[in-house]
PDB file of C-alpha atoms and ligand atoms in Angstrom:
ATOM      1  CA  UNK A   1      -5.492 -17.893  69.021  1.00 79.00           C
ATOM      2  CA  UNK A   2      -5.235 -17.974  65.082  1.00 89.00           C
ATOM      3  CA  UNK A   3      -2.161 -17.714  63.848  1.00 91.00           C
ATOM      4  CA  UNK A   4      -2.854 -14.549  61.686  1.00 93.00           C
ATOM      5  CA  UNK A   5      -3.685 -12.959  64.956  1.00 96.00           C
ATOM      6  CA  UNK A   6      -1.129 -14.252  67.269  1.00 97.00           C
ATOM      7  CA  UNK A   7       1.510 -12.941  64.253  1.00 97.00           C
ATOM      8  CA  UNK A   8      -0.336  -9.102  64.649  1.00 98.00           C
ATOM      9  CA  UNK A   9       0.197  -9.473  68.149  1.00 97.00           C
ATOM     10  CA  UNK A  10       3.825 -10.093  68.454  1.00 98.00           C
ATOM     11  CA  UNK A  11       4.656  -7.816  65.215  1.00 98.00           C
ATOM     12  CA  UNK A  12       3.091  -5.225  67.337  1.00 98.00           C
ATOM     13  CA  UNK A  13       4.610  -5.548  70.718  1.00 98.00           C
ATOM     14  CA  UNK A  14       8.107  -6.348  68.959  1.00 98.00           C
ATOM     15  CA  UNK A  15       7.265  -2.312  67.220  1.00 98.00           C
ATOM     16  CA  UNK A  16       6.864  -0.863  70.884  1.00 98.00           C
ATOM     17  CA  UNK A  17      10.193  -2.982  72.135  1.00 98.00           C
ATOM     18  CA  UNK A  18      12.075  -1.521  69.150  1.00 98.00           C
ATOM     19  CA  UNK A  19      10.322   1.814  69.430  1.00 98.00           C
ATOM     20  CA  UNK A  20      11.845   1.825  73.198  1.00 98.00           C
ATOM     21  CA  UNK A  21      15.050   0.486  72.573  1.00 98.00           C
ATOM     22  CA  UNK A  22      15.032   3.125  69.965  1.00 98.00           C
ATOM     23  CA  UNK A  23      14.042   6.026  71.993  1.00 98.00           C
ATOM     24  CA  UNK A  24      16.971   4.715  75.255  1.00 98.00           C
ATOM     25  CA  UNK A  25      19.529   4.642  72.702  1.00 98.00           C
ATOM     26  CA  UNK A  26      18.784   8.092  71.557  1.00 98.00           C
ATOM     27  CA  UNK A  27      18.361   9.425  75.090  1.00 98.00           C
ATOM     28  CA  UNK A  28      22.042   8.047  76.216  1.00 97.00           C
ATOM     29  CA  UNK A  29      23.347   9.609  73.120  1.00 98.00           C
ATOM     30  CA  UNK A  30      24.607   6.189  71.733  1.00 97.00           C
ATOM     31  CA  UNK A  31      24.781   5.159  68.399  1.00 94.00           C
ATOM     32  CA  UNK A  32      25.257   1.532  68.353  1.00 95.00           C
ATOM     33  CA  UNK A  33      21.452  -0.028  69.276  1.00 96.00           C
ATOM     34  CA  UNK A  34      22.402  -2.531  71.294  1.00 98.00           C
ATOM     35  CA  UNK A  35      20.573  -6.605  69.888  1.00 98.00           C
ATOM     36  CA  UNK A  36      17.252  -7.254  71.008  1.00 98.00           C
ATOM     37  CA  UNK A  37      17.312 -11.140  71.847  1.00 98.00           C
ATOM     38  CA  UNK A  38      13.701 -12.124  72.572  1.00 98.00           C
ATOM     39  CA  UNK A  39      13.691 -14.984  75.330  1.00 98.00           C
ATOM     40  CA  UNK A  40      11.036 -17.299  74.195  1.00 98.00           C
ATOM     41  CA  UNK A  41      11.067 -19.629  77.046  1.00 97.00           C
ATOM     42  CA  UNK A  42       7.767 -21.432  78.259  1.00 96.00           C
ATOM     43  CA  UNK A  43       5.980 -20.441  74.117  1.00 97.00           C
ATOM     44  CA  UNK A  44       5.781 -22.753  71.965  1.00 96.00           C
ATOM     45  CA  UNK A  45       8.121 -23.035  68.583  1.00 97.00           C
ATOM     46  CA  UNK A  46       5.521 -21.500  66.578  1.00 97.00           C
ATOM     47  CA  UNK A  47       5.863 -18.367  68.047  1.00 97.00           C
ATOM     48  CA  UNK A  48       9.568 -18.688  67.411  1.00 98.00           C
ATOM     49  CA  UNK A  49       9.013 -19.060  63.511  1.00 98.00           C
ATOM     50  CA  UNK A  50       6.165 -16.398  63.645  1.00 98.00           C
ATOM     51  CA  UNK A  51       9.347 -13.960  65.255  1.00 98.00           C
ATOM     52  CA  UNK A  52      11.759 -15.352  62.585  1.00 98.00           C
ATOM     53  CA  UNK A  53       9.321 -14.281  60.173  1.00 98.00           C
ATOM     54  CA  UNK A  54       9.427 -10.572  62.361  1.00 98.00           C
ATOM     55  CA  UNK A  55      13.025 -10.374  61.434  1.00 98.00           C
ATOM     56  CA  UNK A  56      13.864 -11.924  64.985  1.00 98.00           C
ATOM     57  CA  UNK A  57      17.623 -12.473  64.485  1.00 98.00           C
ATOM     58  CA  UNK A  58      18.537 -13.663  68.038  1.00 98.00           C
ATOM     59  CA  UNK A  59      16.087 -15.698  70.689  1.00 98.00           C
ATOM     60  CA  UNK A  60      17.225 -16.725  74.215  1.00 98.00           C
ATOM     61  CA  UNK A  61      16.354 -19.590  76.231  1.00 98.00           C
ATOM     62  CA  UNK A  62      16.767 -20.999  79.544  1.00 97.00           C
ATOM     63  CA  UNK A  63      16.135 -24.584  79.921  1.00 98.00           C
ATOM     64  CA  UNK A  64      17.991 -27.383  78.181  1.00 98.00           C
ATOM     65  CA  UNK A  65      15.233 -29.764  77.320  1.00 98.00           C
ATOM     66  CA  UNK A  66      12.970 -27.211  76.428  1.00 98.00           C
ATOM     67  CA  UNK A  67      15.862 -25.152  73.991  1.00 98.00           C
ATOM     68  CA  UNK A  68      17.008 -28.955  72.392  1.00 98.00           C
ATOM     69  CA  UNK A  69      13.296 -29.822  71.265  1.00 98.00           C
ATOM     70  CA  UNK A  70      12.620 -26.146  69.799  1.00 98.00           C
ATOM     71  CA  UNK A  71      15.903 -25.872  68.139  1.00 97.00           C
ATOM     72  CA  UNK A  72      15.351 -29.378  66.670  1.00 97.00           C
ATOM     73  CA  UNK A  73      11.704 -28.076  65.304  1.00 97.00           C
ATOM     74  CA  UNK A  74      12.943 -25.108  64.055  1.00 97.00           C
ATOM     75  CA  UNK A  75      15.959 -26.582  62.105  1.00 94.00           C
ATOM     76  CA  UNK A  76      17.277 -24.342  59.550  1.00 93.00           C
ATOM     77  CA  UNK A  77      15.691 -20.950  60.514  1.00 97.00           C
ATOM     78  CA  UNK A  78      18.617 -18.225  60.156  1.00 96.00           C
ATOM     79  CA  UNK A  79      18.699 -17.740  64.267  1.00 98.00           C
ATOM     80  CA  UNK A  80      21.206 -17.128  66.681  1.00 98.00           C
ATOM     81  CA  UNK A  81      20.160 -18.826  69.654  1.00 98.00           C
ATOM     82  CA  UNK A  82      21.831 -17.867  73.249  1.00 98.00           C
ATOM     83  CA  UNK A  83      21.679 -20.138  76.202  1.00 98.00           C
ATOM     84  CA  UNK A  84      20.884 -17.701  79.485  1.00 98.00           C
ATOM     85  CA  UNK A  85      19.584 -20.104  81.975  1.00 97.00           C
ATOM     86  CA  UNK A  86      21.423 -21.591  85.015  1.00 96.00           C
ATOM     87  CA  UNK A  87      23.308 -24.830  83.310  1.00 97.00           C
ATOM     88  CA  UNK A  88      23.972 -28.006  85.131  1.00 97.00           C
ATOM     89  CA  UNK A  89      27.246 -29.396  83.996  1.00 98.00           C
ATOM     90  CA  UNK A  90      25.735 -32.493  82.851  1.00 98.00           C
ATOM     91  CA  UNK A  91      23.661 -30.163  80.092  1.00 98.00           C
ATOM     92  CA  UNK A  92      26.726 -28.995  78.483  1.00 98.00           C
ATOM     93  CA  UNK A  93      26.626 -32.045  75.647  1.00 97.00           C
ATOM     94  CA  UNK A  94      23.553 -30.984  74.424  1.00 98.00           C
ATOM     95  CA  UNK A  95      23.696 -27.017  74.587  1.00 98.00           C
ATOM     96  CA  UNK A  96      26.752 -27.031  72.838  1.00 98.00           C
ATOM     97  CA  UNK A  97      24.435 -29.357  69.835  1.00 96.00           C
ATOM     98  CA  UNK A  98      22.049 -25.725  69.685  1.00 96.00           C
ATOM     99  CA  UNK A  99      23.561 -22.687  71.122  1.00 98.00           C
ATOM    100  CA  UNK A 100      25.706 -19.902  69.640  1.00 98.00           C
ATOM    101  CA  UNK A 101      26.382 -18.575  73.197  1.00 98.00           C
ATOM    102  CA  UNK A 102      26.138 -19.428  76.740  1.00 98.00           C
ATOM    103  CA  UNK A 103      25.203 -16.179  79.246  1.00 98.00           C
ATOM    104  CA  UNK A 104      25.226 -17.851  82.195  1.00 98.00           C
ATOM    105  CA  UNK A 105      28.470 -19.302  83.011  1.00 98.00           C
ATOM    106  CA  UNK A 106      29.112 -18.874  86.442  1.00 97.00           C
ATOM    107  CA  UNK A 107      31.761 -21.674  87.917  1.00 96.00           C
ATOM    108  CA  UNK A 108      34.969 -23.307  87.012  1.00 97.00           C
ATOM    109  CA  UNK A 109      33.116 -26.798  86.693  1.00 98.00           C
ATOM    110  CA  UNK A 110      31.087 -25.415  83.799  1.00 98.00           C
ATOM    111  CA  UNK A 111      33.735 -23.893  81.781  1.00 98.00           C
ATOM    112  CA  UNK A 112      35.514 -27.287  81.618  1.00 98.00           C
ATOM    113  CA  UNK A 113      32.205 -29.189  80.788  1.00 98.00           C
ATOM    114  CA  UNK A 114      31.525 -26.549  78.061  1.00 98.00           C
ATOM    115  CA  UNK A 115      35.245 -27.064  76.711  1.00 98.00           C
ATOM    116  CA  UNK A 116      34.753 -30.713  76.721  1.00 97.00           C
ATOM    117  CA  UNK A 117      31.261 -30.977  75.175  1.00 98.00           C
ATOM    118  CA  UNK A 118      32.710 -28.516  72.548  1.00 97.00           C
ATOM    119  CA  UNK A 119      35.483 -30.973  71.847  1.00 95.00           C
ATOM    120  CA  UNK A 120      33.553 -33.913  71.181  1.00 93.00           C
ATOM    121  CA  UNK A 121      30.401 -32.074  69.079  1.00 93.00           C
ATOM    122  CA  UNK A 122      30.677 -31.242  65.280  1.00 82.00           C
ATOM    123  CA  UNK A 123      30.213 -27.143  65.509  1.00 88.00           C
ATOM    124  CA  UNK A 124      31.607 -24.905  62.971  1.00 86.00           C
ATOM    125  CA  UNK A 125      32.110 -21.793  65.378  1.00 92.00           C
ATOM    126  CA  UNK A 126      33.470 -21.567  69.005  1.00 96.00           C
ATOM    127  CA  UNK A 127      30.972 -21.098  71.589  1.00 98.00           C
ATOM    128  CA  UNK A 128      30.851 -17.648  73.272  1.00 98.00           C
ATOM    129  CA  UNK A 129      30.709 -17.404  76.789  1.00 98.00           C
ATOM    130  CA  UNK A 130      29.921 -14.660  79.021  1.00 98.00           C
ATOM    131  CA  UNK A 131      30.651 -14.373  82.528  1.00 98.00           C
ATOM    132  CA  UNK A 132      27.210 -14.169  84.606  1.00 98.00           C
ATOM    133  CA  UNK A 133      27.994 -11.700  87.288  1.00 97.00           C
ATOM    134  CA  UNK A 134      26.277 -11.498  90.362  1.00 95.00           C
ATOM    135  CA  UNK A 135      24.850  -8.179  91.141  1.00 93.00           C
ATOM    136  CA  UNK A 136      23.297  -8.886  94.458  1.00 90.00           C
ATOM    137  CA  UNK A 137      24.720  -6.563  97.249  1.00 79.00           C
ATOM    138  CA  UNK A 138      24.306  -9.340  99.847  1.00 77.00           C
ATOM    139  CA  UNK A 139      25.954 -11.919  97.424  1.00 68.00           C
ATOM    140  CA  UNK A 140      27.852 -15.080  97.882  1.00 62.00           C
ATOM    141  CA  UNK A 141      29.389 -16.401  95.147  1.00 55.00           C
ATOM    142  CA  UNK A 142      27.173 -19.382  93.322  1.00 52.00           C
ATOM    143  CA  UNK A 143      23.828 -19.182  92.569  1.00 59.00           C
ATOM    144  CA  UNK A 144      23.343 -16.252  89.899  1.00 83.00           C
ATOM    145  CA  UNK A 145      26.827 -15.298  88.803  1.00 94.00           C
ATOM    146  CA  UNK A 146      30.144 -14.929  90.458  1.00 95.00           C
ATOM    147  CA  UNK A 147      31.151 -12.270  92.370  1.00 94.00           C
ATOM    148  CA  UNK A 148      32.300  -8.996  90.714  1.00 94.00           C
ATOM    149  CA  UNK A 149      36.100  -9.925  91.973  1.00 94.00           C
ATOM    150  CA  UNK A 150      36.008 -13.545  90.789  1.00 96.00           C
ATOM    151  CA  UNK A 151      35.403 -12.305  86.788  1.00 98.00           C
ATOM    152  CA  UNK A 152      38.608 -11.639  85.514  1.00 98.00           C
ATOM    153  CA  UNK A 153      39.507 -15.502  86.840  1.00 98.00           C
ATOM    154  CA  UNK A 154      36.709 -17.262  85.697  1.00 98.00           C
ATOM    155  CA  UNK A 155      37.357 -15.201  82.140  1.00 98.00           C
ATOM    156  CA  UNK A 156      41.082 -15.952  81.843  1.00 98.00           C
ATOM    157  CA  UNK A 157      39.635 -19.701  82.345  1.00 98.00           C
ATOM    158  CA  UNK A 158      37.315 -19.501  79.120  1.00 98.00           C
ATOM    159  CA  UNK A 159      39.676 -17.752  77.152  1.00 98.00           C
ATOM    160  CA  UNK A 160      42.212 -20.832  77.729  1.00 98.00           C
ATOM    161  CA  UNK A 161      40.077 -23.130  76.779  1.00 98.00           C
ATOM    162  CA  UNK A 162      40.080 -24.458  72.931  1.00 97.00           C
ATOM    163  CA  UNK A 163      36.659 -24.016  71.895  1.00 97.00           C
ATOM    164  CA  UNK A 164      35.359 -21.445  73.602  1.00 98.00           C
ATOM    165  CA  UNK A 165      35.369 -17.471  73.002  1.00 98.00           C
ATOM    166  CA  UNK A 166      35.777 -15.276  75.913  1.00 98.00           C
ATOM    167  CA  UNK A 167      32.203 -12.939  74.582  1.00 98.00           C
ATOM    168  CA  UNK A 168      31.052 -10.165  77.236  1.00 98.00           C
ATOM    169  CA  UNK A 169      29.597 -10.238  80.859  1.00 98.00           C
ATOM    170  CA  UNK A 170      26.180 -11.248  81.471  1.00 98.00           C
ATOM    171  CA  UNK A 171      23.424  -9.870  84.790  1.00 97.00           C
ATOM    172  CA  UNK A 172      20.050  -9.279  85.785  1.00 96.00           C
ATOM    173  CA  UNK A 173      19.301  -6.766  87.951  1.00 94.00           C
ATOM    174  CA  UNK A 174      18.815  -7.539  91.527  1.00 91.00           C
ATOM    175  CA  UNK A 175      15.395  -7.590  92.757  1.00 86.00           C
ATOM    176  CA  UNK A 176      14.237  -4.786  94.994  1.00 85.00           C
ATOM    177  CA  UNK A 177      17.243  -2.618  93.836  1.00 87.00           C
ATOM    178  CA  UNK A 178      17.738   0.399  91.459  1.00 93.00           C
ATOM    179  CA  UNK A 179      18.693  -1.452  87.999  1.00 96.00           C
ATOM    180  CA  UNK A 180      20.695   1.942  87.259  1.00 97.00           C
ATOM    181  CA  UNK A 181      23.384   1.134  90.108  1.00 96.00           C
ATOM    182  CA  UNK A 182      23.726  -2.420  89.233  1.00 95.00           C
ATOM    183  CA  UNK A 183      24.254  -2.012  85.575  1.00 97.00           C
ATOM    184  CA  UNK A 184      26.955   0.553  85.887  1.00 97.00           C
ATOM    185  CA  UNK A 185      28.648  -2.182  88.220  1.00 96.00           C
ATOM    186  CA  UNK A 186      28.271  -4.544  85.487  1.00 98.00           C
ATOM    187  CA  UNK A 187      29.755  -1.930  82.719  1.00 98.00           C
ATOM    188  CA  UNK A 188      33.043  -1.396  85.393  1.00 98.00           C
ATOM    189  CA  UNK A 189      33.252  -5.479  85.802  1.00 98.00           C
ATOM    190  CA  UNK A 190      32.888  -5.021  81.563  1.00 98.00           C
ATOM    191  CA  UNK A 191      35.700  -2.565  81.500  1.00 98.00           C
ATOM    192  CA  UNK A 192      38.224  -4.547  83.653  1.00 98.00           C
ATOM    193  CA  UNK A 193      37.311  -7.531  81.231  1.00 98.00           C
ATOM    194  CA  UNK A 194      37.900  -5.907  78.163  1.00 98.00           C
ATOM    195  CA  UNK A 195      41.461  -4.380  79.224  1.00 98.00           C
ATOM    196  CA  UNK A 196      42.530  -8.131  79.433  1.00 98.00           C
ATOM    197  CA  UNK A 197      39.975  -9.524  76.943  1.00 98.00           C
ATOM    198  CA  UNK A 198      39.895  -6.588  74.166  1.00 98.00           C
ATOM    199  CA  UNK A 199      37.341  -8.724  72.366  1.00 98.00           C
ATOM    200  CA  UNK A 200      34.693  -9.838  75.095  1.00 98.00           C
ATOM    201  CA  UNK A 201      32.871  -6.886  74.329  1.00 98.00           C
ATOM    202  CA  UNK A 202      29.070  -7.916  75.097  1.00 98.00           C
ATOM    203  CA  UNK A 203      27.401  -7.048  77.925  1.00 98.00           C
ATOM    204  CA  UNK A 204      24.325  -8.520  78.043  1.00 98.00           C
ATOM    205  CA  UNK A 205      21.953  -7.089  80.581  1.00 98.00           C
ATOM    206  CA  UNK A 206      18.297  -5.586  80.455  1.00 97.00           C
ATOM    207  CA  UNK A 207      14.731  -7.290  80.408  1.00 98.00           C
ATOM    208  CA  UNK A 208      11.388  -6.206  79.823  1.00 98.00           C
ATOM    209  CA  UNK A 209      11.150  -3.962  83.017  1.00 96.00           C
ATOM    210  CA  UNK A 210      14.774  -2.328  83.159  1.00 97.00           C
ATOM    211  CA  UNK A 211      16.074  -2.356  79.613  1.00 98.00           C
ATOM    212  CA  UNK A 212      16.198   1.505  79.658  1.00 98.00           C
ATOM    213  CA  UNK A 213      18.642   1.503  82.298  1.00 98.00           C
ATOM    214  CA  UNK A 214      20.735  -1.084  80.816  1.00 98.00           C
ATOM    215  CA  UNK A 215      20.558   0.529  77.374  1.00 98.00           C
ATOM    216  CA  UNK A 216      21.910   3.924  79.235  1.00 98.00           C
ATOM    217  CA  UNK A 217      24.079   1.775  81.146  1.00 98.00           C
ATOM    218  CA  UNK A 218      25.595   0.842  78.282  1.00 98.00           C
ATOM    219  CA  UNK A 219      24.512  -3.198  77.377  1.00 98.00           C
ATOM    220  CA  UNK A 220      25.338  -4.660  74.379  1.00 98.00           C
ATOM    221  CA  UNK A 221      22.540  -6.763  74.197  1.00 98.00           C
ATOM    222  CA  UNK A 222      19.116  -6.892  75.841  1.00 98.00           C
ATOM    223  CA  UNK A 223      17.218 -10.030  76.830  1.00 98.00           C
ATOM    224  CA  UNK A 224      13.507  -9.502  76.348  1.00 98.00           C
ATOM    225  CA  UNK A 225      10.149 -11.917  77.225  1.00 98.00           C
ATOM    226  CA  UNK A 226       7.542 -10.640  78.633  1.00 98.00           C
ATOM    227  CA  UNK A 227       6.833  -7.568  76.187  1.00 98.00           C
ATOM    228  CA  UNK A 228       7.356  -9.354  73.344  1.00 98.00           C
ATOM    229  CA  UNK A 229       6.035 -12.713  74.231  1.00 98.00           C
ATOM    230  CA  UNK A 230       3.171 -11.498  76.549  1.00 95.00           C
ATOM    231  CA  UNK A 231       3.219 -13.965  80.125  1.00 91.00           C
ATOM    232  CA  UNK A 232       4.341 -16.908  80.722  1.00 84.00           C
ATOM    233  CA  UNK A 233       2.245 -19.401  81.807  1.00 72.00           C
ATOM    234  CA  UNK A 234       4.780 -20.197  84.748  1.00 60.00           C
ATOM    235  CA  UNK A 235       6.396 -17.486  86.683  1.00 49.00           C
ATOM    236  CA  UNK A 236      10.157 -18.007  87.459  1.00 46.00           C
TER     237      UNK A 236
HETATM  238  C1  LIG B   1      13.264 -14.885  81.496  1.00 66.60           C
HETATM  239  C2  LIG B   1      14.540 -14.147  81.407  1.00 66.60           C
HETATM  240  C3  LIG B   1      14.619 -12.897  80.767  1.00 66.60           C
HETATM  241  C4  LIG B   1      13.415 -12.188  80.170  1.00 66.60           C
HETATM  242  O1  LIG B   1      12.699 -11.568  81.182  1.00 66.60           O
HETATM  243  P1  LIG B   1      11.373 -10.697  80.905  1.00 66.60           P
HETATM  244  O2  LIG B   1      11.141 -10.007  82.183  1.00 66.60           O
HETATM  245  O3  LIG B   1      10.293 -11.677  80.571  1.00 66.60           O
HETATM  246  O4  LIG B   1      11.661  -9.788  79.783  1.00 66.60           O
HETATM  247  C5  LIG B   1      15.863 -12.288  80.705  1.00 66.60           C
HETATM  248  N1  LIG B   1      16.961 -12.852  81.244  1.00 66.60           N
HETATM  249  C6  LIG B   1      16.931 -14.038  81.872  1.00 66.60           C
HETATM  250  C7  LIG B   1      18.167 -14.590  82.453  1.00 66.60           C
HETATM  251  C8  LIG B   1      15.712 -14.727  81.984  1.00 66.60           C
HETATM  252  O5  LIG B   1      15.693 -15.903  82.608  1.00 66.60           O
END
């Protein structure tokens, strides 16, 4: 596609994501719109600049190779650029080279890999770190987030640990399940974090298909692909 077109494209579908977000925040009576961070995982970095260009502020990724090459291209864009993909612990080095914030920590292991790759890289800022909470009725703890019970821990862990910035709570809805019930267990896991944490405000939750409910659910910050980006070429 030419590039004149492919920018109509995304200008437009960003207009109907804003024009939603819009309308949810309205509808739950909020006045804060919560940040639209467009995941732009599997397109290429010229649909990140094309976004920039959109007034994109924030873009969210989920694989480290894939994140470190467009970062690199895209050098000196005015983005914010939040990690949100499972993380092995032998990726922290590098995310900590590109990313503002990390969504998707979810074990003790990680937290001290994050605090060590912070110590050794030249950033100006700590890195924020949200808890990725599991959401999953059925859940054991690992894959996808920790338990609901296990956040305050794995918080108090970030927040001692130089570097890093104890941010929010991070989910995706369950599949199968009513988003609406999850999210308002994420925004009680969000309260008993910010009692301890009064600054770990964000709660990041909501993607293409439930961002209403999270926006009513009260999310801080929505992670959207699909309906800005269009599909991915790979489903995951
Ligand atoms: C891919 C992804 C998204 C975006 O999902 P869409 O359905 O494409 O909007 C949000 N959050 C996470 C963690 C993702 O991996």
């Amino acid at each position: 596609m030419a590039e004149a077109d492919r920018r109509a494209e995304l200008a437009d579908n960003l207009a109907r994501v804003r024009a939603r977000i819009g309308a949810a925040t309205a509808a739950a009576g909020r006045d804060d719109e919560p940040q639209l961070i467009v995941v732009t995982k599997f397109h290429p970095a010229s649909d990140v600049r094309l976004l920039a260009g959109l007034g994109v502020t924030d873009v969210g990724e989920n694989r480290d190779q894939e994140a470190s090459a467009k970062t690199a291209e895209l050098e000196g864009l005015p983005l914010t650029w939040h990690f949100i993909g499972q993380l092995q612990t032998n990726k922290a080095k590098s995310v900590v080279r590109y990313a503002d914030a990390v969504h998707s920590v979810d074990r003790r292991a990680l937290v001290s890999a994050l605090g060590k790759a912070v110590a050794s890289a030249e950033r100006e800022r700590d890195l924020a770190c949200l808890v990725q909470v599991n959401l999953d009725p059925e859940a054991a703890s690992g894959r996808g987030g920790v338990l609901p019970s296990e956040v305050l821990a794995l918080a108090g862990l970030i927040a001692d640990t130089p570097g890093l910035t104890m941010s929010g709570v991070m989910a995706v809805a369950p599949r199968g399940g009513d988003p609406a019930e999850a999210f308002a267990r994420l925004a009680s896991a969000s309260a008993r974090v910010t009692e301890r944490f009064p600054g770990a405000t964000m709660v990041s939750a909501g993607m293409s298909q439930d961002l209403e409910q999270a926006v009513a659910a009260g999310a801080t910050h929505l992670r959207i692909g699909t309906d800005v980006l269009g599909a991915r070429r790979t489903v995951r």
